[in-house]
Amino acid sequence: MPRAATTRRWWPTPRRACPRCSSTWSMSRAWPRSNPPDLTTTAGVQDAGSFPAFAIHRAKPLNSPTSPQIAETIMAEDSLTEHWVCLAGGNALGAFHLGAIEVLLDAGLPVRRVAGASIGAITAALWLGGPREMAKQRMRAFWARAVDRSVFAGTRPARQTSALRALLGGRPWLFNPTLPGIWAMHFLAPNDDHLHSTALMRQTLAELIDFDHLNNGETRLIISALDQETSEDVVFDSATTRLTVDHLMASSALPLIFPPVRLDGRLLVDAGLSANLPVTAIFSDPPERNTVCWAIDLWPPTARRAPSPDTVARRAQDLMFAAQSRHALERLTEALSPRLQDAGIGVAVHHLGYDGGDWEVAAKAFDYSRAALERRRRAGAAEMTRVLSGHAPLQGGGFSVFRHVLEN
């Protein structure tokens, strides 16, 4: 499969004129830690108007003018087909979700069910946790708080430093070092089971997400987590459970880095350790009509041979999560296809995903640099548009998987 055109790498400058309006933004401006603008309101969006390109133009559609026409064609051909979205975990790689979902929002494609793990669960809750017309604002507000605003963050050494800084020093409004934290490894220090506190993340999500809207909305949200003590997968479904910020914190509680979350008598950690792409969770209640599932992954299944320690470390992470996704889809195909064929129900899973190739650093999941987040967002938008434009109506019953993940 030919690789889509790569995103042009841009290098930050101290000030830059916006290509879509007359405003400019300053690379060095930062919110005071105690009083960030409220980006869930129109006034808050206007207050953030001089922020970097990643945090402005929230009310305007992405430059993908073909998306509405694509969606109109899909809905005309598949008027009785449901559309589901499945979002994988990957921490800072989740900016790819932002671009992909913006295309879905611009297209107006009706989505009936969404499942997410880790950052995928957070993205899904931001998407669905409020009025649809403000969904972009909520998602971009989250990433605007997370971004590393280092001026030279486009260079590889700077992105490696950005990832290391996040691992050791945290990210404003997401997580920060705690005590004893890393010092717990010293024999004189008290024990601790995590390096960072996620109180800031909890506060950020509570501010951005309307959980009443989320739980009462038409779109069903499924969040997955993992029981640290029994290794059992745990699934929370808005159809049967009132979802709260605790469920999001549990789904994204990466062991050692973040603290586990006790919920309903279980000690829960990041779902990505078991089912990073929660396709099993979203299909645990099989569809009753023709369904298209857009499964948005963050870890490439294929790559060239890794020639250096940095690329070996990066590829090891890819393999761990990509293999999970492949095995889960294979098991679902084997389990559901005969049953769906007998019922005359067709299911198509479009498995697309992000492949940053050699551009990404080993600790890419903690690279919150401006260049990395913007590159991933643009890649998500381009890939979602490409996959939507190639979608064909379902024919016949069964369970089919179409892999669109780019190869190196």
Coordinates of C-alpha atoms in Angstrom, one line a residue:
M1 CA 0.0 0.0 0.0
P2 CA 1.6 3.4 -1.0
R3 CA 2.4 5.7 1.9
A4 CA 0.3 8.9 2.1
A5 CA 2.2 12.1 1.6
T6 CA 4.2 12.9 4.7
T7 CA 3.4 16.0 6.7
R8 CA 5.9 18.8 6.1
R9 CA 8.0 19.3 9.2
W10 CA 7.6 22.8 10.5
W11 CA 10.1 24.6 12.7
P12 CA 8.7 27.0 15.4
T13 CA 9.5 30.7 15.2
P14 CA 9.1 33.3 18.0
R15 CA 6.0 34.7 16.4
R16 CA 4.0 33.6 13.4
A17 CA 1.0 34.9 11.5
C18 CA -2.0 32.7 11.4
P19 CA -2.8 31.5 7.8
R20 CA -6.5 31.7 8.3
C21 CA -6.9 35.0 10.1
S22 CA -5.0 38.1 10.9
S23 CA -4.0 37.2 14.4
T24 CA -0.6 36.1 15.5
W25 CA 0.5 33.9 18.4
S26 CA 3.5 33.9 20.6
M27 CA 5.6 30.7 21.0
S28 CA 6.6 31.7 24.5
R29 CA 3.2 32.5 26.0
A30 CA 2.0 30.1 28.7
W31 CA -1.1 29.9 30.9
P32 CA -0.5 30.6 34.6
R33 CA -0.6 27.2 36.3
S34 CA -3.3 28.4 38.7
N35 CA -5.7 30.0 36.2
P36 CA -5.8 28.5 32.6
P37 CA -8.6 29.8 30.3
D38 CA -11.8 27.8 30.4
L39 CA -11.8 26.4 26.9
T40 CA -15.2 24.8 27.2
T41 CA -16.9 28.2 26.7
T42 CA -16.9 30.6 23.8
A43 CA -15.2 33.3 25.9
G44 CA -12.5 30.9 27.0
V45 CA -11.8 30.0 23.4
Q46 CA -11.5 33.7 22.5
D47 CA -9.1 34.2 25.5
A48 CA -6.9 31.5 24.1
G49 CA -6.9 32.9 20.6
S50 CA -3.3 34.0 20.7
F51 CA -2.2 30.5 21.7
P52 CA -0.1 28.3 19.4
A53 CA -1.7 26.9 16.2
F54 CA -2.4 23.7 18.1
A55 CA -4.8 25.6 20.4
I56 CA -6.7 28.0 18.1
H57 CA -9.5 27.8 15.6
R58 CA -11.5 25.4 17.7
A59 CA -14.8 26.5 16.2
K60 CA -13.7 26.1 12.6
P61 CA -13.8 22.9 10.7
L62 CA -10.7 21.1 9.7
N63 CA -9.5 21.8 6.2
S64 CA -11.0 18.6 4.8
P65 CA -13.8 19.9 2.5
T66 CA -14.5 16.4 1.1
S67 CA -15.5 15.0 4.5
P68 CA -19.2 16.0 4.4
Q69 CA -19.6 14.7 0.9
I70 CA -17.9 11.4 1.8
A71 CA -20.2 11.0 4.8
E72 CA -23.2 11.9 2.7
T73 CA -22.3 9.1 0.3
I74 CA -21.7 6.6 3.0
M75 CA -25.0 7.3 4.7
A76 CA -26.9 7.2 1.5
E77 CA -25.4 3.8 0.6
D78 CA -25.6 2.4 4.1
S79 CA -28.7 4.1 5.6
L80 CA -29.3 1.2 7.9
T81 CA -25.7 0.7 9.0
E82 CA -24.4 1.7 12.5
H83 CA -21.0 3.3 12.9
W84 CA -18.8 2.5 15.9
V85 CA -15.4 4.0 16.9
C86 CA -12.7 2.1 18.9
L87 CA -9.8 4.2 20.3
A88 CA -6.5 2.6 21.4
G89 CA -4.2 3.7 24.2
G90 CA -0.8 5.4 23.7
N91 CA -0.5 8.5 25.9
A92 CA 0.9 11.4 23.9
L93 CA 0.3 9.5 20.6
G94 CA -3.4 10.1 21.2
A95 CA -3.1 13.4 19.3
F96 CA -3.7 11.2 16.3
H97 CA -7.2 10.5 17.6
L98 CA -7.8 14.2 17.7
G99 CA -7.2 14.6 14.0
A100 CA -9.2 11.5 13.1
I101 CA -12.2 12.5 15.2
E102 CA -12.2 16.0 13.9
V103 CA -12.7 14.6 10.4
L104 CA -15.6 12.4 11.7
L105 CA -17.1 15.5 13.3
D106 CA -16.7 17.6 10.1
A107 CA -18.3 14.7 8.2
G108 CA -21.3 14.5 10.5
L109 CA -21.1 10.8 10.5
P110 CA -23.5 9.4 13.2
V111 CA -21.6 7.3 15.7
R112 CA -23.7 5.0 18.0
R113 CA -21.0 3.3 20.1
V114 CA -17.5 4.3 21.2
A115 CA -14.9 2.3 23.1
G116 CA -11.6 3.5 24.5
A117 CA -8.6 2.4 26.5
S118 CA -6.2 4.7 28.3
I119 CA -5.9 7.9 26.3
G120 CA -8.5 6.5 24.0
A121 CA -11.0 6.5 26.9
I122 CA -10.0 10.1 27.7
T123 CA -10.4 11.2 24.1
A124 CA -13.8 9.5 23.9
A125 CA -15.0 11.1 27.0
L126 CA -13.9 14.6 25.9
W127 CA -15.6 14.0 22.5
L128 CA -18.9 12.8 24.0
G129 CA -18.9 14.8 27.3
G130 CA -20.8 17.8 26.2
P131 CA -22.5 19.4 23.2
R132 CA -21.4 18.1 19.8
E133 CA -20.6 21.5 18.5
M134 CA -18.0 22.0 21.3
A135 CA -16.4 18.6 21.0
K136 CA -13.3 20.0 19.2
Q137 CA -12.9 22.7 21.8
R138 CA -12.9 20.1 24.6
M139 CA -10.4 17.8 22.9
R140 CA -8.0 20.6 21.8
A141 CA -8.2 22.2 25.3
F142 CA -6.9 19.0 26.7
W143 CA -3.9 18.9 24.4
A144 CA -3.3 22.6 24.7
R145 CA -2.7 22.0 28.4
A146 CA -0.5 19.0 27.8
V147 CA 1.8 20.4 25.0
D148 CA 5.5 21.1 25.7
R149 CA 6.1 24.6 24.4
S150 CA 9.9 24.4 24.1
V151 CA 10.9 26.6 21.2
F152 CA 13.2 24.1 19.5
A153 CA 11.0 21.0 20.1
G154 CA 11.0 20.1 16.4
T155 CA 14.6 18.7 16.5
R156 CA 15.1 15.1 17.4
P157 CA 17.4 15.7 20.4
A158 CA 14.8 18.2 21.7
R159 CA 12.0 15.7 21.3
Q160 CA 14.0 13.1 23.2
T161 CA 14.6 15.7 25.9
S162 CA 10.9 16.5 25.9
A163 CA 10.0 12.9 26.5
L164 CA 12.5 12.6 29.3
R165 CA 11.3 15.8 30.9
A166 CA 7.7 14.4 30.9
L167 CA 8.8 11.1 32.4
L168 CA 10.9 12.8 35.2
G169 CA 9.2 16.1 35.6
G170 CA 5.6 15.5 34.5
R171 CA 3.4 17.7 32.3
P172 CA 1.5 20.8 33.6
W173 CA -2.2 20.1 34.2
L174 CA -1.7 16.3 33.6
F175 CA 0.7 14.8 36.1
N176 CA 3.6 15.8 38.3
P177 CA 6.3 14.0 40.4
T178 CA 5.3 12.9 43.9
L179 CA 7.2 11.9 47.0
P180 CA 8.8 9.6 47.7
G181 CA 8.2 8.6 44.0
I182 CA 11.4 7.5 42.4
W183 CA 13.2 7.9 45.8
A184 CA 11.3 4.9 47.0
M185 CA 14.0 2.8 45.4
H186 CA 16.4 3.9 48.1
F187 CA 16.5 1.4 51.0
L188 CA 16.0 4.2 53.5
A189 CA 12.9 5.7 51.8
P190 CA 9.3 4.6 52.4
N191 CA 7.6 2.5 49.7
D192 CA 5.6 4.0 46.9
D193 CA 3.9 2.4 43.9
H194 CA 4.0 5.3 41.5
L195 CA 6.3 8.1 40.3
H196 CA 3.7 10.8 39.5
S197 CA 0.5 12.1 41.0
T198 CA -2.5 12.4 38.6
A199 CA -4.5 14.9 40.7
L200 CA -3.9 17.5 37.9
M201 CA -5.3 15.2 35.3
R202 CA -8.3 14.5 37.4
Q203 CA -8.9 18.2 37.8
T204 CA -8.5 18.9 34.1
L205 CA -10.9 16.1 33.0
A206 CA -13.5 17.2 35.6
E207 CA -13.3 20.7 34.2
L208 CA -13.6 19.7 30.5
I209 CA -16.1 16.9 30.6
D210 CA -19.8 17.1 31.4
F211 CA -20.5 13.6 32.8
D212 CA -24.2 14.2 33.0
H213 CA -24.2 14.8 29.2
L214 CA -21.9 11.9 28.7
N215 CA -24.0 9.4 30.6
N216 CA -27.3 10.6 29.1
G217 CA -26.2 11.0 25.5
E218 CA -27.3 8.9 22.6
T219 CA -23.8 7.5 21.9
R220 CA -22.9 4.6 24.1
L221 CA -19.4 4.8 25.7
I222 CA -17.4 1.7 26.8
I223 CA -14.3 2.2 28.9
S224 CA -11.9 -0.7 29.7
A225 CA -9.4 -1.2 32.5
L226 CA -7.3 -4.0 34.0
D227 CA -7.5 -5.5 37.5
Q228 CA -4.0 -5.3 38.9
E229 CA -4.5 -8.1 41.4
T230 CA -6.4 -10.7 39.3
S231 CA -5.3 -9.6 35.7
E232 CA -9.0 -9.6 34.7
D233 CA -10.2 -7.2 32.0
V234 CA -12.8 -4.8 33.5
V235 CA -15.3 -3.1 31.2
F236 CA -17.5 -0.1 32.1
D237 CA -20.4 0.6 29.9
S238 CA -22.5 3.8 30.0
A239 CA -25.5 1.7 29.1
T240 CA -25.3 0.0 32.5
T241 CA -22.9 2.1 34.6
R242 CA -22.7 5.8 35.4
L243 CA -19.3 6.8 34.2
T244 CA -17.2 9.2 36.2
V245 CA -13.7 10.7 36.2
D246 CA -12.6 7.7 38.3
H247 CA -13.3 5.4 35.3
L248 CA -11.0 7.5 33.1
M249 CA -8.3 7.6 35.7
A250 CA -8.4 3.8 36.1
S251 CA -8.3 3.2 32.4
S252 CA -5.1 5.4 32.1
A253 CA -3.3 4.4 35.3
L254 CA 0.0 3.1 33.7
P255 CA 1.7 1.0 36.4
L256 CA 4.7 2.5 38.1
I257 CA 4.2 5.9 36.3
F258 CA 0.7 6.6 37.7
P259 CA -1.1 5.4 40.8
P260 CA -3.7 2.6 40.5
V261 CA -7.3 3.5 41.1
R262 CA -9.5 1.6 43.5
L263 CA -13.0 1.4 42.0
D264 CA -15.9 -1.0 42.9
G265 CA -13.6 -3.0 45.2
R266 CA -11.0 -3.5 42.5
L267 CA -7.5 -2.1 42.1
L268 CA -7.4 -1.0 38.5
V269 CA -4.6 0.0 36.1
D270 CA -4.1 0.9 32.4
A271 CA -6.2 -1.2 30.0
G272 CA -3.4 -1.1 27.5
L273 CA -1.5 -3.8 29.3
S274 CA -4.1 -6.3 28.2
A275 CA -6.3 -4.9 25.5
N276 CA -4.8 -1.7 24.1
L277 CA -7.3 -1.5 21.2
P278 CA -10.6 -2.4 23.0
V279 CA -12.3 -4.2 20.0
T280 CA -13.2 -7.1 22.3
A281 CA -15.0 -4.7 24.6
I282 CA -16.9 -2.9 21.9
F283 CA -18.1 -6.2 20.4
S284 CA -18.9 -7.9 23.7
D285 CA -22.5 -7.0 22.9
P286 CA -22.6 -8.1 19.3
P287 CA -24.3 -5.9 16.7
E288 CA -27.9 -6.5 15.7
R289 CA -27.6 -4.8 12.3
N290 CA -24.9 -4.0 9.7
T291 CA -22.0 -2.2 11.4
V292 CA -18.9 -0.4 10.5
C293 CA -16.3 -0.1 13.2
W294 CA -13.5 2.5 12.8
A295 CA -10.7 1.1 14.9
I296 CA -8.1 3.8 15.4
D297 CA -4.8 2.3 16.6
L298 CA -1.6 4.1 17.6
W299 CA 1.1 1.5 17.2
P300 CA 2.3 0.3 13.8
P301 CA 2.3 -3.5 13.1
T302 CA 5.2 -3.3 10.6
A303 CA 8.5 -1.6 10.4
R304 CA 12.0 -1.8 9.0
R305 CA 14.7 -3.6 11.0
A306 CA 15.7 -1.6 14.0
P307 CA 19.4 -0.7 13.7
S308 CA 20.0 1.2 17.0
P309 CA 19.0 1.0 20.7
D310 CA 16.6 3.9 20.2
T311 CA 14.8 2.2 17.4
V312 CA 14.8 -1.2 19.1
A313 CA 13.2 0.3 22.2
R314 CA 10.6 2.1 20.0
R315 CA 9.9 -1.0 18.0
A316 CA 9.5 -3.2 21.1
Q317 CA 6.6 -1.0 22.3
D318 CA 5.1 -1.2 18.8
L319 CA 5.2 -5.0 18.8
M320 CA 3.7 -5.3 22.3
F321 CA 0.6 -3.3 21.4
A322 CA 0.3 -4.1 17.7
A323 CA 0.4 -7.9 18.4
Q324 CA -2.4 -7.4 20.9
S325 CA -4.6 -5.7 18.3
R326 CA -3.9 -8.4 15.7
H327 CA -4.7 -11.2 18.0
A328 CA -7.9 -9.6 19.2
L329 CA -9.2 -9.0 15.7
E330 CA -8.3 -12.6 14.7
R331 CA -10.2 -14.0 17.7
L332 CA -13.2 -11.8 17.0
T333 CA -13.3 -12.9 13.3
E334 CA -13.2 -16.5 14.3
A335 CA -15.9 -16.1 17.0
L336 CA -18.3 -13.8 15.4
S337 CA -18.1 -14.4 11.6
P338 CA -20.2 -17.7 11.5
R339 CA -22.8 -16.2 13.9
L340 CA -23.1 -13.0 11.9
Q341 CA -23.3 -14.9 8.6
D342 CA -26.1 -17.0 9.8
A343 CA -28.0 -13.9 10.9
G344 CA -27.3 -12.0 7.7
I345 CA -25.5 -9.2 9.5
G346 CA -22.3 -7.7 8.0
V347 CA -19.6 -6.1 10.1
A348 CA -16.6 -4.3 8.6
V349 CA -13.7 -3.2 10.9
H350 CA -11.5 -0.6 9.4
H351 CA -8.2 -0.8 11.3
L352 CA -6.3 2.4 10.7
G353 CA -3.5 3.8 12.7
Y354 CA -0.5 6.1 13.3
D355 CA 2.9 5.2 12.0
G356 CA 5.5 7.9 12.8
G357 CA 8.3 5.7 11.4
D358 CA 11.8 6.8 12.1
W359 CA 10.7 10.3 12.9
E360 CA 9.4 9.2 16.3
V361 CA 11.8 8.8 19.3
A362 CA 11.9 5.7 21.6
A363 CA 9.8 7.3 24.4
K364 CA 7.3 8.7 21.8
A365 CA 4.4 8.0 24.1
F366 CA 5.7 10.7 26.5
D367 CA 6.8 13.1 23.7
Y368 CA 4.4 16.0 24.2
S369 CA 6.5 18.4 22.1
R370 CA 4.5 20.8 19.9
A371 CA 6.0 19.4 16.7
A372 CA 5.1 15.8 17.7
L373 CA 1.5 16.6 18.7
E374 CA 0.8 18.6 15.6
R375 CA 2.3 16.0 13.3
R376 CA 0.2 13.3 14.9
R377 CA -3.0 15.4 14.7
R378 CA -2.4 16.1 11.0
A379 CA -1.6 12.4 10.3
G380 CA -4.9 11.4 12.0
A381 CA -6.9 13.8 9.9
A382 CA -5.2 12.7 6.7
E383 CA -5.6 9.0 7.4
M384 CA -9.2 9.2 8.5
T385 CA -10.1 11.2 5.3
R386 CA -8.3 8.6 3.2
V387 CA -10.0 5.6 4.8
L388 CA -13.4 7.3 4.7
S389 CA -13.1 8.0 1.0
G390 CA -12.3 4.4 0.2
H391 CA -15.1 2.9 2.2
A392 CA -17.5 0.6 0.3
P393 CA -21.0 -0.4 1.3
L394 CA -21.3 -3.7 3.2
Q395 CA -22.3 -6.7 1.2
G396 CA -23.4 -9.9 2.8
G397 CA -23.0 -11.2 6.4
G398 CA -19.9 -12.0 8.4
F399 CA -17.0 -10.2 10.1
S400 CA -14.4 -8.6 7.9
V401 CA -11.2 -6.7 8.9
F402 CA -9.7 -4.1 6.5
R403 CA -6.2 -3.1 7.6
H404 CA -5.2 0.4 6.6
V405 CA -2.2 0.8 8.9
L406 CA 0.6 2.3 6.8
E407 CA 3.8 0.3 6.3
N408 CA 7.3 1.8 6.6

